[in-house]
Amino acid sequence: MDKLEIKGNWNIAKGKLKQKWGELTDDDLDYVEGKEDELVGRIQKRTGQVREEVEHAVRQASASN
C-alpha cells in the first residue's frame, strides 16, 4: 500500500472497524498520521486478517463518513 488515505472523522471509522472486528480496542485503532502501516499491522495482528482485507476495510470505513 502506497499510503492509506484516512480522511474525515476517524472516530466514526474506528466504530465501523470495531463493528467488523469486535476484538479491536481503542489502543489498536490509535491513528497517528504517517503511521498507517503500523495501524494496519496492529489490526492484522489482532484479527488474523490478510493485509489487503485490512486495508480495504480501513478505506471503506474512512471513506463512508
CSV table of N, CA, C and O in Angstrom, one decimal, residues 11-21 57 60-65:
chain,number,residue,atom,x,y,z
A,11,ASN,N,-13.1,8.9,14.4
A,11,ASN,CA,-13.9,8.2,15.4
A,11,ASN,C,-15.0,7.4,14.8
A,11,ASN,O,-15.3,6.3,15.3
A,12,ILE,N,-15.6,7.9,13.8
A,12,ILE,CA,-16.7,7.1,13.1
A,12,ILE,C,-16.1,5.9,12.4
A,12,ILE,O,-16.6,4.8,12.5
A,13,ALA,N,-14.9,6.1,11.7
A,13,ALA,CA,-14.3,5.0,11.1
A,13,ALA,C,-13.9,3.9,12.1
A,13,ALA,O,-14.0,2.7,11.9
A,14,LYS,N,-13.4,4.3,13.3
A,14,LYS,CA,-13.0,3.4,14.3
A,14,LYS,C,-14.2,2.6,14.7
A,14,LYS,O,-14.1,1.3,14.9
A,15,GLY,N,-15.3,3.2,14.9
A,15,GLY,CA,-16.6,2.5,15.3
A,15,GLY,C,-16.9,1.4,14.2
A,15,GLY,O,-17.3,0.3,14.6
A,16,LYS,N,-16.8,1.8,13.0
A,16,LYS,CA,-17.1,0.8,11.9
A,16,LYS,C,-16.2,-0.4,11.9
A,16,LYS,O,-16.6,-1.5,11.7
A,17,LEU,N,-14.9,-0.1,12.2
A,17,LEU,CA,-13.9,-1.2,12.2
A,17,LEU,C,-14.2,-2.1,13.4
A,17,LEU,O,-14.0,-3.3,13.4
A,18,LYS,N,-14.6,-1.5,14.5
A,18,LYS,CA,-14.9,-2.3,15.7
A,18,LYS,C,-16.1,-3.2,15.5
A,18,LYS,O,-16.2,-4.3,16.0
A,19,GLN,N,-17.1,-2.6,14.7
A,19,GLN,CA,-18.2,-3.5,14.4
A,19,GLN,C,-17.8,-4.7,13.5
A,19,GLN,O,-18.3,-5.8,13.7
A,20,LYS,N,-16.9,-4.4,12.6
A,20,LYS,CA,-16.4,-5.5,11.7
A,20,LYS,C,-15.6,-6.5,12.5
A,20,LYS,O,-15.8,-7.7,12.4
A,21,TRP,N,-14.7,-6.0,13.4
A,21,TRP,CA,-13.8,-6.9,14.2
A,21,TRP,C,-14.0,-6.5,15.6
A,21,TRP,O,-13.3,-5.6,16.1
A,57,ALA,N,-10.9,-2.7,4.4
A,57,ALA,CA,-11.8,-2.3,5.5
A,57,ALA,C,-11.6,-0.9,6.0
A,57,ALA,O,-12.5,-0.2,6.3
A,60,GLN,N,-12.8,1.6,3.4
A,60,GLN,CA,-14.2,1.6,3.4
A,60,GLN,C,-14.7,2.4,4.6
A,60,GLN,O,-15.6,3.2,4.5
A,61,ALA,N,-14.2,2.1,5.8
A,61,ALA,CA,-14.7,2.8,7.0
A,61,ALA,C,-14.4,4.3,7.0
A,61,ALA,O,-15.2,5.1,7.4
A,62,SER,N,-13.3,4.6,6.4
A,62,SER,CA,-12.9,6.1,6.4
A,62,SER,C,-13.6,6.8,5.3
A,62,SER,O,-13.8,8.0,5.4
A,63,ALA,N,-13.9,6.1,4.2
A,63,ALA,CA,-14.5,6.8,3.0
A,63,ALA,C,-16.0,7.0,3.2
A,63,ALA,O,-16.5,7.9,2.6
A,64,SER,N,-16.6,6.2,4.0
A,64,SER,CA,-18.1,6.3,4.1
A,64,SER,C,-18.5,7.2,5.2
A,64,SER,O,-19.7,7.2,5.7
A,65,ASN,N,-17.7,8.1,5.7
A,65,ASN,CA,-18.0,9.1,6.7
A,65,ASN,C,-18.9,10.2,6.1
A,65,ASN,O,-18.7,10.8,5.2
